[in-house]
Each structure stands twice: as structure tokens, then as C-alpha cells.
């Protein structure tokens, strides 16, 4: 039997009517001849409520109990989905992570898959069950405790099952109808993409296009799982939504596929640090230890120090999320107090945003950066930091120009046009 994985996110199973609607979509695939593994999230809002209860009960909570509690939302939806399917005469049963079992590492609240054992579910399929409903977001640690995979982790469960069971496709049903060239709330000209390459999706996901958990895209890319993002609130067919797939499957080739942004960025500059071997390691080592997600890094050309003409100095600039600025400052101050680094001042700019253009076409086209910069200059947007990778160019700009910059770049690369 060909097999499909169908994942329903929180808003798609938010109440009994929606669960019924999702079950109908499952039934239709059964009628088309598929066996189906359904992965469910908790009803929308449920996980937040459970996290709130944990934090209210115990501020420095035991992570194992956090996982035991927070994973329970998915158990409820898995059972309800199985019951709903049974009511529609579809033979189905629910599976919690430990029953499969889904083995993970012991890193509670951000566990990673180690293996998914197929035998139990395979046996049920051969007994005539058509659907295995699996609770997303959870697994079993080597110690036999319940683990969770990090917020949004059900996407990753769905991809992992698709790889383990060699599913024909992994359909992610959600509250949007696909992946767009940019955020439709920012540009009215945003267009839904029919297809997008894994690598592009990975950049967009990590830049805050929150439709898919980043890790699920990494896993899909590694195991070449074809992912489809589509709406659970519309009538859908084989062509609905956006297919996230290998770049070889993509015909329409644009230089740039999307414009992404990240609103809450901060730019920090260490003014006058010594320019010597090991200085970058001495700065970014403590930041890494403090768990700071450093993104862009710029080191200025070095110059000789005014006071002592034999010593070279430089400025070091980096960006990180605004929520981590206080922690970054503390880590740097401690490194200075311990004598590992020396600097005059730490200049913080908390009002910047990052805007990026992403596209695999950049590998084979020149002039993308020039086109991007001239579009920004035409709008009088000043660029503070630039960074590039093989398929992405990012700029840091004043936050108040973020929407304007996204719109200007969407226009400049004609992303509203199909090809
Ligand atoms: N329910 C979990 C969350 O809200 C996992 C998921 O929905 O993907 O993060
Ligand atoms: Mg999600």
C-alpha cells in the first residue's frame, strides 16, 4: 500500500468540528488507496496553557515533569482523532510516542530523534488498520521518560515518520494555504509559490517564516522527504499548497524566490578591541557559552592605537536577537573582568531589523547584491551591516524601514510575477 503522512497543526484540530473536518481529509486519502499516518498537534492554545501551569507551579521546574505535562495536549487530540475516524468507519487507533516507540535523546524539552521503531505500527496495518494516529511533539528517552522536541516539534515528528515509513509525501495541513514570496501582511503583492527548494525553505524558516519548524525542514532535506504545506480550511487536491522539494524538481527558476525579515534584531559593537590572533575566539567563545544566537559579524579594518602607536586595534560588530542583548552584555563584561578581552565601550543599537533575499538562482547569477542595494537606496534606506551566503543576502537596517524595504525588494525582484 502506498503511504501518506498527514500532519494537522493546532488550529486544524482546535475543536471537535475541526477534528471532524481533518478526519474527512484523511478518509478521502484512504478512499484513494493510501494507508495514512496522521500526526496531530495539541488543540491550539493548549500547549501554551500547559506551559503556563508548569511555570506557575514551579519556576525552576524539573524538565522531565515539564515534558510529561506539556506532551499531554497531543495525547488528547490523537485519541479524539482516532475516535472520530472510527465513527466514520475508518479503522484507526492512536499511538503515544512511547507506544510506537519513538526513541529520542534525553535532552528534555528539545530532544532529538534517535530512532522510530516500525514493527508495532506495521503489524497494525497488516491487521487491516488503515490509519495510525500518532501524537506529535513527543518521544521516549533512554531512561524511559517522556520527552518533547521543542515548540513546533510536531512538524519534525511528521517528517521523521515520513522518512521511517518511506511515505510518498508528507502533507502539513495548517492555517495558511502555502509558502509565500513574502509575508502577505507586509506586501499585498505576495504570491503563493507552487514549489520551493529545501534549502530556500530552510533559510526562510530560520528567518522567521513560522510555517514550519526549522528542524523539520533540515530533516526533510537530509532524507529527501517531499513536504507539502496546505490549508486545512479549504478544499484541497493533489495540486494545492506549496511543495517543498529537491531543487531538481523545480522548473520555474527565479534568481530570488522570497524576501524574509526578522524584526527583533540588535546590533552590538565592541569599540577598540585589540587586534591580535585569538581575539574573535575570546569574544565569541563566551557569547556561545551564554547561548547567544550571534548572526552577522563584521570586523573593521584595524588601525594603530592612538595612545600606543605600536598596538593595533579594531571594532567588532555583531547582531543577535534583542531578547538576548542583556545576556550578551553580561557575558562580555565578565570576559573583560576576567582579563580575556579589553574594549573601550559596548555600543548597543536595539532598533534594527534584518531583511534578506533568498534564492538558489543566486548561485548562477551575478548582480543580485547590486540590484538589492540599489532598490534600498532608491527608498533612501541606509544599510548598516551586510552579510551573504551562497543563496542569501541579508542587510541590517533601521527597524522603522523594515516594511518599506521588504516591499521595495519584492518589487525589485518582480516576485509578484510568475516567471
Ligand atoms: N503543540 C506543540 C507546540 O505548540 C507542538 C506543535 O504543535 O508542533 O509547540
Ligand atoms: Mg506549528
Coordinates of C-alpha atoms and ligand atoms in Angstrom, one line a residue:
X1 CA 0.0 0.0 0.0
X2 CA 1.3 3.5 -0.8
X3 CA 1.5 5.5 2.4
X4 CA 1.0 9.2 3.2
X5 CA 1.8 11.1 6.3
X6 CA -0.7 13.9 7.1
X7 CA 0.0 16.3 9.9
X8 CA -2.6 18.6 11.4
X9 CA -1.4 21.7 13.3
X10 CA -3.1 23.2 16.4
X11 CA -5.6 25.4 14.6
X12 CA -6.6 22.5 12.3
X13 CA -7.7 20.4 15.4
X14 CA -8.8 23.3 17.6
X15 CA -12.2 21.9 18.3
X16 CA -14.4 18.8 17.6
X17 CA -15.8 20.3 14.3
X18 CA -12.3 20.9 13.0
X19 CA -11.1 17.4 14.0
X20 CA -14.0 16.1 12.0
X21 CA -13.1 18.2 9.1
X22 CA -9.5 16.9 9.3
X23 CA -10.7 13.3 9.6
X24 CA -12.7 13.8 6.4
X25 CA -9.5 14.7 4.6
X26 CA -7.9 11.6 6.0
X27 CA -10.8 9.4 4.9
X28 CA -10.6 10.8 1.3
X29 CA -6.9 9.7 1.1
X30 CA -7.9 6.2 2.3
X31 CA -10.6 6.1 -0.4
X32 CA -7.8 7.0 -2.9
X33 CA -5.9 3.8 -1.8
X34 CA -3.5 5.1 0.8
X35 CA -2.6 4.0 4.2
X36 CA -2.2 7.0 6.4
X37 CA -0.1 8.0 9.4
X38 CA -1.7 11.0 10.9
X39 CA 0.4 13.3 13.2
X40 CA -1.5 15.6 15.4
X41 CA -0.6 18.7 17.4
X42 CA -2.4 19.8 20.6
X43 CA -5.5 21.9 20.1
X44 CA -4.4 25.4 19.5
X45 CA -3.6 27.3 22.8
X46 CA -3.4 24.0 24.8
X47 CA 0.4 23.8 24.9
X48 CA 0.8 27.4 26.0
X49 CA -1.8 26.7 28.8
X50 CA 0.2 23.6 29.9
X51 CA 3.5 25.5 29.8
X52 CA 1.8 28.3 31.9
X53 CA 0.7 25.7 34.5
X54 CA 4.2 24.3 34.8
X55 CA 5.8 27.7 35.3
X56 CA 3.2 28.8 37.8
X57 CA 3.7 25.6 39.8
X58 CA 7.4 25.6 39.8
X59 CA 9.5 28.4 38.3
X60 CA 12.7 26.3 38.2
X61 CA 10.8 23.2 37.0
X62 CA 12.1 19.7 36.6
X63 CA 12.4 19.4 32.8
X64 CA 11.2 15.7 32.9
X65 CA 7.9 16.7 34.5
X66 CA 7.6 19.7 32.1
X67 CA 7.7 17.2 29.2
X68 CA 5.3 14.8 31.0
X69 CA 2.8 17.6 31.3
X70 CA 3.4 19.6 28.1
X71 CA 3.2 16.5 25.9
X72 CA -0.3 15.6 27.1
X73 CA -2.1 18.0 24.7
X74 CA -1.2 15.8 21.8
X75 CA -2.4 12.7 23.5
X76 CA -5.9 14.2 23.7
X77 CA -6.1 15.1 20.0
X78 CA -4.6 11.7 19.0
X79 CA -7.4 9.9 20.8
X80 CA -10.1 12.2 19.6
X81 CA -8.9 11.9 16.0
X82 CA -8.9 8.1 16.2
X83 CA -12.4 8.1 17.7
X84 CA -13.6 10.5 15.0
X85 CA -12.2 8.2 12.3
X86 CA -13.8 5.2 13.9
X87 CA -17.2 7.0 13.8
X88 CA -16.6 7.4 10.0
X89 CA -16.0 3.6 9.7
X90 CA -12.3 4.1 9.2
X91 CA -10.3 1.5 11.2
X92 CA -7.9 3.7 13.2
X93 CA -6.1 3.7 16.6
X94 CA -4.0 6.3 18.5
X95 CA -0.3 6.0 19.4
X96 CA 1.5 7.9 22.0
X97 CA 5.3 8.3 21.4
X98 CA 6.3 5.7 23.9
X99 CA 3.9 3.1 22.4
X100 CA 5.5 3.3 19.0
X101 CA 8.2 3.7 20.3
X102 CA 9.7 6.9 19.2
X103 CA 13.2 7.0 20.7
X104 CA 14.9 10.3 21.4
X105 CA 17.8 11.7 23.3
X106 CA 17.4 12.7 26.9
X107 CA 17.6 16.4 26.3
X108 CA 14.3 17.3 27.8
X109 CA 12.2 20.0 26.0
X110 CA 14.5 19.9 23.0
X111 CA 15.0 16.2 22.4
X112 CA 16.2 14.8 19.1
X113 CA 15.0 11.6 17.4
X114 CA 17.4 8.6 17.6
X115 CA 15.0 6.0 16.0
X116 CA 11.4 5.2 15.2
X117 CA 10.6 1.5 15.5
X118 CA 8.2 0.4 12.8
X119 CA 7.2 -3.1 13.8
X120 CA 4.2 -2.2 16.0
X121 CA 2.6 0.1 13.5
X122 CA 3.4 -2.1 10.6
X123 CA 1.7 -5.0 12.4
X124 CA -1.5 -3.0 12.8
X125 CA -1.5 -2.0 9.2
X126 CA -1.2 -5.7 8.2
X127 CA -4.2 -6.5 10.5
X128 CA -6.3 -4.1 8.4
X129 CA -6.0 -0.8 10.2
X130 CA -5.9 2.0 7.7
X131 CA -4.8 4.8 9.9
X132 CA -2.2 5.2 12.7
X133 CA -2.8 8.4 14.6
X134 CA 0.4 9.5 16.3
X135 CA 0.8 12.2 18.9
X136 CA 3.3 14.7 17.6
X137 CA 6.0 16.5 19.5
X138 CA 6.9 13.7 21.9
X139 CA 9.2 10.7 22.4
X140 CA 10.8 8.4 24.8
X141 CA 14.2 9.0 26.4
X142 CA 16.8 6.2 27.0
X143 CA 15.8 6.4 30.7
X144 CA 12.2 5.6 29.8
X145 CA 10.9 9.2 30.4
X146 CA 8.6 11.2 28.1
X147 CA 10.5 13.8 26.1
X148 CA 9.3 16.7 23.9
X149 CA 11.0 18.0 20.7
X150 CA 10.8 21.8 21.2
X151 CA 7.9 24.1 20.3
X152 CA 6.5 23.4 16.8
X153 CA 8.0 19.9 17.1
X154 CA 5.1 18.1 15.5
X155 CA 6.3 19.1 12.1
X156 CA 9.5 17.3 12.8
X157 CA 7.6 14.2 14.0
X158 CA 5.7 14.2 10.7
X159 CA 8.9 14.4 8.7
X160 CA 10.6 11.7 10.8
X161 CA 7.7 9.3 10.2
X162 CA 7.7 10.1 6.5
X163 CA 11.4 9.1 6.4
X164 CA 11.0 6.0 8.6
X165 CA 7.9 4.7 6.7
X166 CA 9.1 5.9 3.2
X167 CA 5.9 7.9 2.7
X168 CA 5.1 9.1 -0.7
X169 CA 4.7 12.6 0.7
X170 CA 4.3 14.4 3.9
X171 CA 1.3 16.8 3.9
X172 CA 1.4 19.5 6.5
X173 CA -2.1 20.9 7.0
X174 CA -2.1 24.3 8.6
X175 CA -4.0 27.7 8.7
X176 CA -2.3 29.1 5.6
X177 CA -2.6 27.8 2.1
X178 CA 1.1 27.6 1.3
X179 CA 4.5 29.4 1.4
X180 CA 4.5 32.9 0.0
X181 CA 7.2 35.0 -1.7
X182 CA 7.0 37.2 1.4
X183 CA 4.7 37.9 4.3
X184 CA 1.3 38.8 2.8
X185 CA 0.6 41.1 5.8
X186 CA 3.6 43.3 4.6
X187 CA 3.3 43.1 0.8
X188 CA -0.1 42.8 -0.8
X189 CA 1.7 41.6 -3.9
X190 CA 3.0 38.5 -2.1
X191 CA 2.4 35.4 -4.2
X192 CA 2.0 31.8 -3.2
X193 CA 4.7 29.6 -4.5
X194 CA 3.9 26.2 -6.2
X195 CA 7.3 24.8 -5.3
X196 CA 10.3 25.8 -3.2
X197 CA 13.6 24.1 -2.7
X198 CA 14.5 22.6 0.7
X199 CA 17.5 25.0 1.0
X200 CA 15.4 28.0 0.3
X201 CA 12.7 26.9 2.8
X202 CA 15.4 26.3 5.4
X203 CA 16.6 29.9 5.0
X204 CA 13.0 31.3 5.1
X205 CA 12.1 29.1 8.1
X206 CA 15.1 30.2 10.1
X207 CA 14.4 33.8 9.2
X208 CA 11.1 33.6 10.9
X209 CA 8.6 32.4 8.3
X210 CA 7.0 30.4 11.1
X211 CA 5.0 28.0 9.0
X212 CA 7.4 25.0 9.5
X213 CA 9.8 24.2 12.4
X214 CA 13.3 24.7 11.0
X215 CA 14.4 21.3 12.2
X216 CA 11.6 19.6 10.2
X217 CA 13.0 21.2 7.0
X218 CA 16.6 20.1 7.9
X219 CA 15.3 16.6 8.3
X220 CA 13.3 16.7 5.1
X221 CA 16.3 17.9 3.2
X222 CA 18.5 15.2 4.6
X223 CA 16.1 12.3 3.9
X224 CA 14.6 13.9 0.7
X225 CA 11.1 13.9 2.2
X226 CA 8.7 15.8 -0.1
X227 CA 6.8 18.1 2.1
X228 CA 3.6 19.9 1.1
X229 CA 2.2 22.8 3.1
X230 CA -1.5 23.3 2.6
X231 CA -4.7 24.7 4.2
X232 CA -7.0 22.5 6.2
X233 CA -9.8 25.0 5.8
X234 CA -10.1 24.7 2.1
X235 CA -11.0 22.0 -0.4
X236 CA -7.6 20.7 -1.5
X237 CA -6.4 18.3 -4.2
X238 CA -3.0 17.0 -5.4
X239 CA -2.0 20.4 -6.6
X240 CA -2.9 22.5 -3.6
X241 CA -0.5 24.3 -1.4
X242 CA 3.3 24.6 -1.8
X243 CA 5.6 21.6 -2.4
X244 CA 8.9 21.8 -0.5
X245 CA 11.2 19.6 -2.5
X246 CA 14.6 18.9 -4.0
X247 CA 15.8 21.7 -6.3
X248 CA 15.9 19.2 -9.2
X249 CA 12.1 19.1 -9.1
X250 CA 11.8 22.8 -9.6
X251 CA 11.3 24.1 -13.2
X252 CA 10.5 27.7 -12.7
X253 CA 13.8 29.2 -11.8
X254 CA 13.9 32.7 -10.4
X255 CA 17.0 34.3 -9.1
X256 CA 15.3 35.2 -5.9
X257 CA 12.4 33.2 -4.5
X258 CA 11.5 35.1 -1.4
X259 CA 12.1 38.1 0.8
X260 CA 12.3 37.3 4.5
X261 CA 12.7 39.5 7.6
X262 CA 13.4 39.3 11.2
X263 CA 12.1 42.2 13.2
X264 CA 13.7 42.0 16.6
X265 CA 17.4 42.2 15.9
X266 CA 20.0 44.2 17.8
X267 CA 23.5 45.4 16.7
X268 CA 26.3 45.4 19.2
X269 CA 29.7 46.9 18.6
X270 CA 32.7 46.4 20.8
X271 CA 34.7 49.6 20.2
X272 CA 38.5 49.4 20.2
X273 CA 39.4 45.8 20.9
X274 CA 42.9 44.6 20.5
X275 CA 43.7 43.3 17.0
X276 CA 45.6 40.1 17.7
X277 CA 45.3 36.4 16.9
X278 CA 42.6 34.8 19.1
X279 CA 40.5 38.0 19.8
X280 CA 37.5 36.7 17.9
X281 CA 37.6 33.4 19.8
X282 CA 37.9 35.4 23.0
X283 CA 34.8 37.4 22.2
X284 CA 32.5 34.8 20.6
X285 CA 33.5 31.9 22.9
X286 CA 31.9 33.5 26.0
X287 CA 28.9 34.5 23.8
X288 CA 28.4 31.0 22.6
X289 CA 28.7 29.7 26.2
X290 CA 26.0 32.1 27.2
X291 CA 23.7 30.7 24.5
X292 CA 23.6 33.9 22.4
X293 CA 22.5 33.3 18.8
X294 CA 25.1 35.5 17.1
X295 CA 24.1 36.1 13.5
X296 CA 26.1 38.6 11.4
X297 CA 29.6 39.5 12.3
X298 CA 31.8 42.4 11.0
X299 CA 35.3 43.2 12.0
X300 CA 36.6 46.6 10.9
X301 CA 39.9 47.2 9.3
X302 CA 42.5 47.6 12.1
X303 CA 44.3 50.8 12.9
X304 CA 47.1 51.7 15.3
X305 CA 46.0 52.7 18.7
X306 CA 46.3 56.5 19.3
X307 CA 47.9 56.1 22.7
X308 CA 50.4 53.5 21.8
X309 CA 51.3 53.5 18.1
X310 CA 52.8 50.0 18.3
X311 CA 49.4 48.4 19.2
X312 CA 46.7 47.6 16.6
X313 CA 43.0 47.9 17.4
X314 CA 39.8 47.2 15.7
X315 CA 36.0 47.4 16.2
X316 CA 33.9 44.2 16.3
X317 CA 30.2 44.3 15.4
X318 CA 27.7 41.5 15.6
X319 CA 23.9 41.1 15.6
X320 CA 21.7 38.9 17.9
X321 CA 18.0 38.9 18.9
X322 CA 17.0 41.9 21.0
X323 CA 15.8 39.5 23.7
X324 CA 19.4 38.3 24.2
X325 CA 21.2 41.7 24.5
X326 CA 21.3 41.8 28.3
X327 CA 22.7 38.3 28.4
X328 CA 25.3 39.2 25.7
X329 CA 26.4 42.3 27.6
X330 CA 26.8 40.3 30.8
X331 CA 28.9 37.7 29.1
X332 CA 31.2 40.3 27.5
X333 CA 31.5 42.2 30.8
X334 CA 32.5 39.0 32.6
X335 CA 35.1 38.2 29.9
X336 CA 36.6 41.7 30.3
X337 CA 36.6 41.4 34.1
X338 CA 38.5 38.1 33.8
X339 CA 41.0 39.8 31.5
X340 CA 40.2 37.8 28.4
X341 CA 39.2 40.8 26.3
X342 CA 39.7 44.6 26.5
X343 CA 37.4 47.2 24.9
X344 CA 36.6 50.9 25.3
X345 CA 32.8 50.7 25.1
X346 CA 30.0 48.5 24.0
X347 CA 27.6 50.3 21.7
X348 CA 24.1 48.8 21.5
X349 CA 21.5 49.5 18.8
X350 CA 18.3 47.8 19.7
X351 CA 16.2 49.3 16.8
X352 CA 17.4 47.3 13.8
X353 CA 15.8 44.6 11.7
X354 CA 17.2 42.2 9.2
X355 CA 15.8 41.8 5.7
X356 CA 17.0 39.1 3.4
X357 CA 16.5 37.9 -0.2
X358 CA 16.8 34.2 -0.7
X359 CA 17.1 32.1 -3.8
X360 CA 19.0 29.1 -5.2
X361 CA 19.3 31.0 -8.5
X362 CA 21.9 33.3 -6.9
X363 CA 24.5 30.5 -7.3
X364 CA 24.5 31.0 -11.0
X365 CA 23.5 34.7 -11.4
X366 CA 25.6 37.8 -10.8
X367 CA 24.4 41.3 -9.9
X368 CA 21.9 40.2 -7.2
X369 CA 23.5 42.2 -4.5
X370 CA 23.8 45.3 -6.7
X371 CA 20.1 45.1 -7.6
X372 CA 19.2 44.7 -3.9
X373 CA 21.3 47.6 -2.8
X374 CA 20.0 49.9 -5.5
X375 CA 16.4 49.1 -4.6
X376 CA 17.1 50.0 -1.0
X377 CA 19.0 53.2 -2.0
X378 CA 16.1 54.3 -4.2
X379 CA 14.0 54.3 -1.0
X380 CA 16.7 56.0 1.0
X381 CA 17.2 53.1 3.3
X382 CA 20.6 53.0 4.9
X383 CA 22.3 49.7 5.2
X384 CA 24.2 49.1 8.5
X385 CA 25.6 45.6 8.1
X386 CA 25.6 43.2 5.1
X387 CA 26.2 39.5 5.1
X388 CA 26.0 37.0 2.3
X389 CA 25.8 33.3 1.8
X390 CA 25.6 31.2 -1.3
X391 CA 21.8 31.6 -1.6
X392 CA 21.0 34.6 0.6
X393 CA 21.9 38.2 1.0
X394 CA 20.9 39.9 4.3
X395 CA 21.1 43.5 5.4
X396 CA 20.6 45.1 8.8
X397 CA 18.6 48.3 8.6
X398 CA 16.7 50.6 10.9
X399 CA 13.6 48.8 12.1
X400 CA 11.2 51.6 11.1
X401 CA 12.1 51.0 7.4
X402 CA 11.6 47.2 7.5
X403 CA 8.2 47.1 5.8
X404 CA 9.3 49.6 3.2
X405 CA 12.4 47.6 2.4
X406 CA 10.5 44.3 2.1
X407 CA 8.1 45.9 -0.3
X408 CA 10.8 47.5 -2.4
X409 CA 12.8 44.3 -2.7
X410 CA 9.7 42.3 -3.6
X411 CA 9.1 44.8 -6.4
X412 CA 12.7 44.9 -7.5
X413 CA 12.9 41.2 -8.0
X414 CA 9.4 41.1 -9.5
X415 CA 8.3 38.4 -7.2
X416 CA 4.6 39.0 -7.9
X417 CA 5.2 37.7 -11.5
X418 CA 5.2 34.0 -12.1
X419 CA 8.4 33.8 -14.1
Ligands
LIG1 N1 1.9 21.6 20.4 C1 3.3 21.8 20.3 C2 3.5 23.3 20.3 O1 2.6 24.1 20.4 C3 3.9 21.2 19.2 C4 3.4 21.5 17.8 O2 2.2 21.9 17.7 O3 4.1 21.4 16.8 O4 4.6 23.8 20.2
LIG2 MG1 3.5 24.6 14.0

